[in-house]
PDB file of C-alpha atoms in Angstrom:
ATOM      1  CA  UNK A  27     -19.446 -15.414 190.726  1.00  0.00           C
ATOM      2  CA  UNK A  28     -19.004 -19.002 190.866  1.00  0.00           C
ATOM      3  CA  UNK A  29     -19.314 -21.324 187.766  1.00  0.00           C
ATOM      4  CA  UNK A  30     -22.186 -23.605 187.416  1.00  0.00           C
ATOM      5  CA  UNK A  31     -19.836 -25.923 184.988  1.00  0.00           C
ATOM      6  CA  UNK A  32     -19.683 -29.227 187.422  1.00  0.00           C
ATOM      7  CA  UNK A  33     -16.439 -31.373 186.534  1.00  0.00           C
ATOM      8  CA  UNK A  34     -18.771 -34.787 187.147  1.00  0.00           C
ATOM      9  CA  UNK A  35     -20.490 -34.236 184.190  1.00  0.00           C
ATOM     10  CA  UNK A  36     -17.550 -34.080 182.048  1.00  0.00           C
ATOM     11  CA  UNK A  37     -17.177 -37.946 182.872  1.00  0.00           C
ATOM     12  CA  UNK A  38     -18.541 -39.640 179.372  1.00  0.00           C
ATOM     13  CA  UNK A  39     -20.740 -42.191 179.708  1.00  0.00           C
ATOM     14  CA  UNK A  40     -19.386 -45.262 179.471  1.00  0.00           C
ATOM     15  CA  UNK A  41     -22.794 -47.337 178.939  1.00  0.00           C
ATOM     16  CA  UNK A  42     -23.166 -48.774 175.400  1.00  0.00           C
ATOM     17  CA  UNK A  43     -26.523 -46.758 174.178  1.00  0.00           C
ATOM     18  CA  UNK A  44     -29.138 -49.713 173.496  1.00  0.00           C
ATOM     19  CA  UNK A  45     -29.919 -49.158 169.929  1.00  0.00           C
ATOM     20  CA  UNK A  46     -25.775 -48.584 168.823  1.00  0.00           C
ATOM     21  CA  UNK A  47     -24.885 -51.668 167.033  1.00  0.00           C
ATOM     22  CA  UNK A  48     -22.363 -54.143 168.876  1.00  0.00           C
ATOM     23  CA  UNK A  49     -19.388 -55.640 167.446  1.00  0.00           C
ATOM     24  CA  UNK A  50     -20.348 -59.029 165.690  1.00  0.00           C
ATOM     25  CA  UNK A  51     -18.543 -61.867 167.417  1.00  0.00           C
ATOM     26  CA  UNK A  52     -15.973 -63.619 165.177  1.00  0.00           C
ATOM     27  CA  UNK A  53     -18.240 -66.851 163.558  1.00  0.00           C
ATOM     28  CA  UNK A  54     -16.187 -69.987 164.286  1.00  0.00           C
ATOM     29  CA  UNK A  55     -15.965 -72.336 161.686  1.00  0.00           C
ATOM     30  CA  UNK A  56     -18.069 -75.332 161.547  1.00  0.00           C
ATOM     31  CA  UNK A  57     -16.788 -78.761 160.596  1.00  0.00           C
ATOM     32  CA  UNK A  58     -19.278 -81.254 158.321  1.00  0.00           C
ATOM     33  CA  UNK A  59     -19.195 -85.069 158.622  1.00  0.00           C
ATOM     34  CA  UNK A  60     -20.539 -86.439 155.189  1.00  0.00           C
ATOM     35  CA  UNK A  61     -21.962 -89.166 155.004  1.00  0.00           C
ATOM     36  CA  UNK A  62     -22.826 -91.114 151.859  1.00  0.00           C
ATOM     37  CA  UNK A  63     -24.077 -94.707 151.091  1.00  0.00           C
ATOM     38  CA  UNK A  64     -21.398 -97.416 150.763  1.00  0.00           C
ATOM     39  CA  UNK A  65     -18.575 -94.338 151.034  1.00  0.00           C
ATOM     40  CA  UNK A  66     -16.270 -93.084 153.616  1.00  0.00           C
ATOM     41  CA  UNK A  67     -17.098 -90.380 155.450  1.00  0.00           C
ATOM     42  CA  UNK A  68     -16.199 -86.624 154.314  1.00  0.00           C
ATOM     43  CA  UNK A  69     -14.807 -84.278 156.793  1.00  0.00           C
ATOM     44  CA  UNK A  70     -14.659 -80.402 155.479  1.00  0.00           C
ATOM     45  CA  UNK A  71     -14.823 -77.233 157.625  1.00  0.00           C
ATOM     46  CA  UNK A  72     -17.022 -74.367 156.414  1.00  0.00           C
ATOM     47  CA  UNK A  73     -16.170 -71.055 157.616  1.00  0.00           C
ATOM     48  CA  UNK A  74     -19.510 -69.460 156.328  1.00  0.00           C
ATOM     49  CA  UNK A  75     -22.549 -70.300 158.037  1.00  0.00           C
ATOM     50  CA  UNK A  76     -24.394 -68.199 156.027  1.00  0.00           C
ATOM     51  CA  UNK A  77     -23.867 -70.263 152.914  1.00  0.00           C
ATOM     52  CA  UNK A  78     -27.024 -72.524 151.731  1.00  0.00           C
ATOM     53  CA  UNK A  79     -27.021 -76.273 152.305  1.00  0.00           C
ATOM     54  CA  UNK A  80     -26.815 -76.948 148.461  1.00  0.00           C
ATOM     55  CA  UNK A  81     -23.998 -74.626 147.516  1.00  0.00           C
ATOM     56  CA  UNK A  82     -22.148 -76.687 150.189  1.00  0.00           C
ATOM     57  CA  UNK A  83     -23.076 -80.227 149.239  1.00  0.00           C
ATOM     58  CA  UNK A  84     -23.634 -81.705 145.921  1.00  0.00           C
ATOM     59  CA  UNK A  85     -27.304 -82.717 146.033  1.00  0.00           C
ATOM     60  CA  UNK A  86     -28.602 -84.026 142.338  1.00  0.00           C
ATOM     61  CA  UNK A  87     -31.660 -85.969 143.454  1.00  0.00           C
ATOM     62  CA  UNK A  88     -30.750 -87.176 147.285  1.00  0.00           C
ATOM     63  CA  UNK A  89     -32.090 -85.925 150.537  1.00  0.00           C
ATOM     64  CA  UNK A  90     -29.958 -84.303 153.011  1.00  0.00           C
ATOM     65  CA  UNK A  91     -30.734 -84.771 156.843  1.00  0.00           C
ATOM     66  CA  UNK A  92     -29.178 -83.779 159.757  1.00  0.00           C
ATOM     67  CA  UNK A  93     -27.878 -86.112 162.760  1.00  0.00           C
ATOM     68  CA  UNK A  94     -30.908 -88.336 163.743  1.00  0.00           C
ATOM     69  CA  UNK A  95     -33.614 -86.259 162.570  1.00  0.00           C
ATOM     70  CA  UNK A  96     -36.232 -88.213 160.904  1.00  0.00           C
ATOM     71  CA  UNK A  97     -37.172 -85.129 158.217  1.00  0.00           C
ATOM     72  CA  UNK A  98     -34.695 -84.423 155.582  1.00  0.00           C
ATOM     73  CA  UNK A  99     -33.870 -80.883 155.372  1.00  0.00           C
ATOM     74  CA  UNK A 100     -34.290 -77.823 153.065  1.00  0.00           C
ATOM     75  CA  UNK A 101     -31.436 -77.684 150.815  1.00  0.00           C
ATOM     76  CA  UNK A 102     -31.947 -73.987 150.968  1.00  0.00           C
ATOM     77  CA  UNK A 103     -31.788 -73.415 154.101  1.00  0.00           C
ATOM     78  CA  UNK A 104     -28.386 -71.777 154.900  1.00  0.00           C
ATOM     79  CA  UNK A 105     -25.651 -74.015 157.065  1.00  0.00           C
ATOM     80  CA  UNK A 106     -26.715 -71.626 160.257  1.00  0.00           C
ATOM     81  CA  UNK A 107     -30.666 -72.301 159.921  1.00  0.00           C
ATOM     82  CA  UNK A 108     -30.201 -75.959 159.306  1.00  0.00           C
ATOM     83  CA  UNK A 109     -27.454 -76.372 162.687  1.00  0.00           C
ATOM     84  CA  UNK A 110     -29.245 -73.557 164.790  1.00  0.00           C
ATOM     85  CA  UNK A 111     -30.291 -74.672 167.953  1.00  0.00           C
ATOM     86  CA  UNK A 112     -28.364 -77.706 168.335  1.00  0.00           C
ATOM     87  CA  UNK A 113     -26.237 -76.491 170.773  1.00  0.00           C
ATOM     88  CA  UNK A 114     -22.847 -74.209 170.868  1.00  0.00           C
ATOM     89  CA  UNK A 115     -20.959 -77.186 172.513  1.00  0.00           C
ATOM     90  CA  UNK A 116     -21.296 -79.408 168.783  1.00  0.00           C
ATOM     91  CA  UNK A 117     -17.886 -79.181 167.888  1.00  0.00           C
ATOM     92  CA  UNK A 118     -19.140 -80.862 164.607  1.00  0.00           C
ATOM     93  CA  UNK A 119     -22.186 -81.962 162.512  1.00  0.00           C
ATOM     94  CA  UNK A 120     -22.914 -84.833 161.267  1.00  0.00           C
ATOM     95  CA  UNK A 121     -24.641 -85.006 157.619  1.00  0.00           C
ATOM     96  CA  UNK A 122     -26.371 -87.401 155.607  1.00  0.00           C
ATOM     97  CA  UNK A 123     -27.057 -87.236 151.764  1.00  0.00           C
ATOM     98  CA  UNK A 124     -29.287 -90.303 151.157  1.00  0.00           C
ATOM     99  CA  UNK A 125     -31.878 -91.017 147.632  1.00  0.00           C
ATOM    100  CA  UNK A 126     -34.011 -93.042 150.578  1.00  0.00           C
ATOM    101  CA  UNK A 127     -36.249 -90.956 152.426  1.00  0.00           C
ATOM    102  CA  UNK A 128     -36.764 -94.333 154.381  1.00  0.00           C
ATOM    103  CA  UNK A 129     -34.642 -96.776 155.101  1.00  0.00           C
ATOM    104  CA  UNK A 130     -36.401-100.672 155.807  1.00  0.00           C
ATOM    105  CA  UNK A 131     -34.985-102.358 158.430  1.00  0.00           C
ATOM    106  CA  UNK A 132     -35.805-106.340 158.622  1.00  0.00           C
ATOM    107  CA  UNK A 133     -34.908-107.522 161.949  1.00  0.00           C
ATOM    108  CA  UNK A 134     -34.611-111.344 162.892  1.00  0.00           C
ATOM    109  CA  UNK A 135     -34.535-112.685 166.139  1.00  0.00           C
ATOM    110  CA  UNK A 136     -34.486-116.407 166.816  1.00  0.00           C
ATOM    111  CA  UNK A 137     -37.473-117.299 164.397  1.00  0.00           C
ATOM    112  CA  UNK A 138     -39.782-113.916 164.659  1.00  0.00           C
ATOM    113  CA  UNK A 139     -38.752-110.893 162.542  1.00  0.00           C
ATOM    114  CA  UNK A 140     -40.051-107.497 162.384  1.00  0.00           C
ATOM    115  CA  UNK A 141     -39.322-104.279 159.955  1.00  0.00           C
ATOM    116  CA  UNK A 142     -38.992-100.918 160.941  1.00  0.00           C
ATOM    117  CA  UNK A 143     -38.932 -97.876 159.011  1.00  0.00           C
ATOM    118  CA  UNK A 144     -36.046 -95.663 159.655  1.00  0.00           C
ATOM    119  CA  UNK A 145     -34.582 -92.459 158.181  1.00  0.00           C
ATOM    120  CA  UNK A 146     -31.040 -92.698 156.974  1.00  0.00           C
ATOM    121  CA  UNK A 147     -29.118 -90.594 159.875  1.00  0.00           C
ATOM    122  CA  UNK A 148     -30.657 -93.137 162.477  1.00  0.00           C
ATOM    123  CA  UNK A 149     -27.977 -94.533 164.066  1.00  0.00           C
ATOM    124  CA  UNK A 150     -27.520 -98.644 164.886  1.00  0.00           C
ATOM    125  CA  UNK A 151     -28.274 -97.635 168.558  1.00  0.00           C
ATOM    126  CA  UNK A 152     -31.722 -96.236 167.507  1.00  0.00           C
ATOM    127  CA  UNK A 153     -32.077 -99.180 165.298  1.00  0.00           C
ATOM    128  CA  UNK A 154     -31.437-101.884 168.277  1.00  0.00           C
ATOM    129  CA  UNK A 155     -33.526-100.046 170.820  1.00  0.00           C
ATOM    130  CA  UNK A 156     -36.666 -99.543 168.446  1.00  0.00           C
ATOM    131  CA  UNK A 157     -36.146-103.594 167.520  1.00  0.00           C
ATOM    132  CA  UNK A 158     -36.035-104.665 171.031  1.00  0.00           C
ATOM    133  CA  UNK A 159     -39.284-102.685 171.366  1.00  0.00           C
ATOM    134  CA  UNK A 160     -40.817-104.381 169.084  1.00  0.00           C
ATOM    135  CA  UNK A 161     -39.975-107.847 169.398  1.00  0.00           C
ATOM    136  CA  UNK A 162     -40.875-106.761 173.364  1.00  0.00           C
ATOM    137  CA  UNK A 163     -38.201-108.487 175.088  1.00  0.00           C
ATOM    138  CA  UNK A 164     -37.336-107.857 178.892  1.00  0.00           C
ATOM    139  CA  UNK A 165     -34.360-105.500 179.839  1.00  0.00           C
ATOM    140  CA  UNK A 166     -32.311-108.621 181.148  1.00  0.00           C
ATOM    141  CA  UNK A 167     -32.579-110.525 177.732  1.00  0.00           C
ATOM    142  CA  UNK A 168     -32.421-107.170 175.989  1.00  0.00           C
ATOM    143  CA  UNK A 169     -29.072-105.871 177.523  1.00  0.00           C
ATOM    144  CA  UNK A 170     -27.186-109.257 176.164  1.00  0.00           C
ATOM    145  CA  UNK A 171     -28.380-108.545 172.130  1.00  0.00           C
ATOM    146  CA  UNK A 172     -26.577-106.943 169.664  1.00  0.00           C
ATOM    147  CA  UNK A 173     -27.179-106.074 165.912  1.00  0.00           C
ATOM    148  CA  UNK A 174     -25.398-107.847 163.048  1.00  0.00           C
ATOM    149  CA  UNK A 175     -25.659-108.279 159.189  1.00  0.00           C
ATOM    150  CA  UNK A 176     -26.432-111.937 158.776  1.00  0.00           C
ATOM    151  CA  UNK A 177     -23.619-112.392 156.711  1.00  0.00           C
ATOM    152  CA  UNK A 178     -21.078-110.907 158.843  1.00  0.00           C
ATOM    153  CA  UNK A 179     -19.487-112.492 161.845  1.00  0.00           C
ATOM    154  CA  UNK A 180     -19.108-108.877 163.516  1.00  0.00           C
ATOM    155  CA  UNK A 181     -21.597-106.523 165.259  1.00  0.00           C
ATOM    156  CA  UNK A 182     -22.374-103.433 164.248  1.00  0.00           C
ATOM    157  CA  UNK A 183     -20.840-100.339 166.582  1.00  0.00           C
ATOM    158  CA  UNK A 184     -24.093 -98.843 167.939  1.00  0.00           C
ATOM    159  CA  UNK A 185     -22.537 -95.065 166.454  1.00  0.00           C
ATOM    160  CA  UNK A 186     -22.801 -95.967 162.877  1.00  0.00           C
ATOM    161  CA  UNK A 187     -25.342 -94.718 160.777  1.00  0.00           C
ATOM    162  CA  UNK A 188     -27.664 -96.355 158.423  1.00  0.00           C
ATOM    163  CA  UNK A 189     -26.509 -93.511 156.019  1.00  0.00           C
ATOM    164  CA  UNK A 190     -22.959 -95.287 155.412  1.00  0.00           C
ATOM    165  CA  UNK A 191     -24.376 -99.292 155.730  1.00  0.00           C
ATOM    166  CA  UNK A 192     -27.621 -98.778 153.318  1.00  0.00           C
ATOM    167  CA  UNK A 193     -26.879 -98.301 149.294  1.00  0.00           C
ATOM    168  CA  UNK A 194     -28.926 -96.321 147.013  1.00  0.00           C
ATOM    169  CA  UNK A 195     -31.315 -99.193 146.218  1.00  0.00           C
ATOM    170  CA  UNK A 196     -32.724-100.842 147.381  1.00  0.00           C
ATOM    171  CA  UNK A 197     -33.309 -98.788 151.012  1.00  0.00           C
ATOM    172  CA  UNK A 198     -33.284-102.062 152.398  1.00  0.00           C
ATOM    173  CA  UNK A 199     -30.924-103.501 155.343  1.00  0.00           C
ATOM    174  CA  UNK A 200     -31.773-106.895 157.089  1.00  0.00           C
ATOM    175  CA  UNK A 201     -30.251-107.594 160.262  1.00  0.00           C
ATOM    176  CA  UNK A 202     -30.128-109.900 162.824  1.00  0.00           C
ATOM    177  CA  UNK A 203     -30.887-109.066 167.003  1.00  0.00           C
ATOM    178  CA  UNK A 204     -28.037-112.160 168.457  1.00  0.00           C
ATOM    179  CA  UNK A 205     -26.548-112.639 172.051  1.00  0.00           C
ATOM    180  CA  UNK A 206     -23.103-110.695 172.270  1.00  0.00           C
ATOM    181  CA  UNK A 207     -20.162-113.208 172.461  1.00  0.00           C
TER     182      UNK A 207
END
């Protein structure tokens, strides 16, 4: 009598059942860029993203923001929660641990000025293009005008950050919109 065992079904299956747990991928660590008023910035790496914002950083009474974002963050909110969604390509973060929730730009051009309220991870470019806005000059006369402290001979590099130019008090900068050299 033949057997009704059929060698094809002794093949396992090599599909991963849906509800069996897969391997966790290995986290990557993440590197921080602190910035601080009137300090150099901090690099660190953290190599738990699970870890809350405040065990991280020393808060005491400042506010902690994220690159360019305008709210300040929960400082318990773990490193993962406060980064997620910000893209995998990031290969770092950029921080900001600021007492002003505001920062009060005074802009002069020629004889006009205007001030702007800004959030201390805005950086210079935001600052210039929000100016220019508002003193409503054309893209032609626009392109030619860079941001300076009055004092200073030197322009400001449109990548810095409020965060590192603005102290504690008052969260006040004045600047000036002049013609590149």
């Amino acid at each position: 009598m033949p057997s009704s065992h059929n060698p094809a079904n002794d093949t396992p299956d090599l599909r991963t059942p849906a509800s069996s747990p897969q391997p966790e991928q290995p986290r990557r660590s993440v590197l921080l860029h602190l910035h601080r008023p009137r300090h150099s910035v901090e690099a660190f790496e953290v190599f738990d993203d699970d870890v809350r914002i405040r065990d991280i950083i020393t808060v005491a009474d400042d506010l902690i923001f994220v690159d360019d974002d305008d709210e300040p963050i929960d400082v318990n909110l773990t490193l993962a929660q406060a980064i997620g969604g910000r893209g995998k390509h990031h290969h770092h973060y950029d921080i900001h641990r600021h007492p002003c929730r505001w920062i009060d730009a005074h802009v002069s051009y020629g004889d006009a000025s205007q001030t702007l309220q800004a959030p201390p991870s805005s950086r210079i470019a935001t600052v210039r293009l929000r100016a220019l806005d508002l003193f409503g000059l054309d893209p032609n006369t626009a392109e030619t005008l860079v941001l300076r402290v009055p004092a200073a001979d030197t322009e400001l590099p449109e990548s810095d950050y409020l965060s590192d130019l603005v102290g504690p008090k008052p969260c006040r900068i004045d600047l000036s919109l002049l013609r590149s050299p």
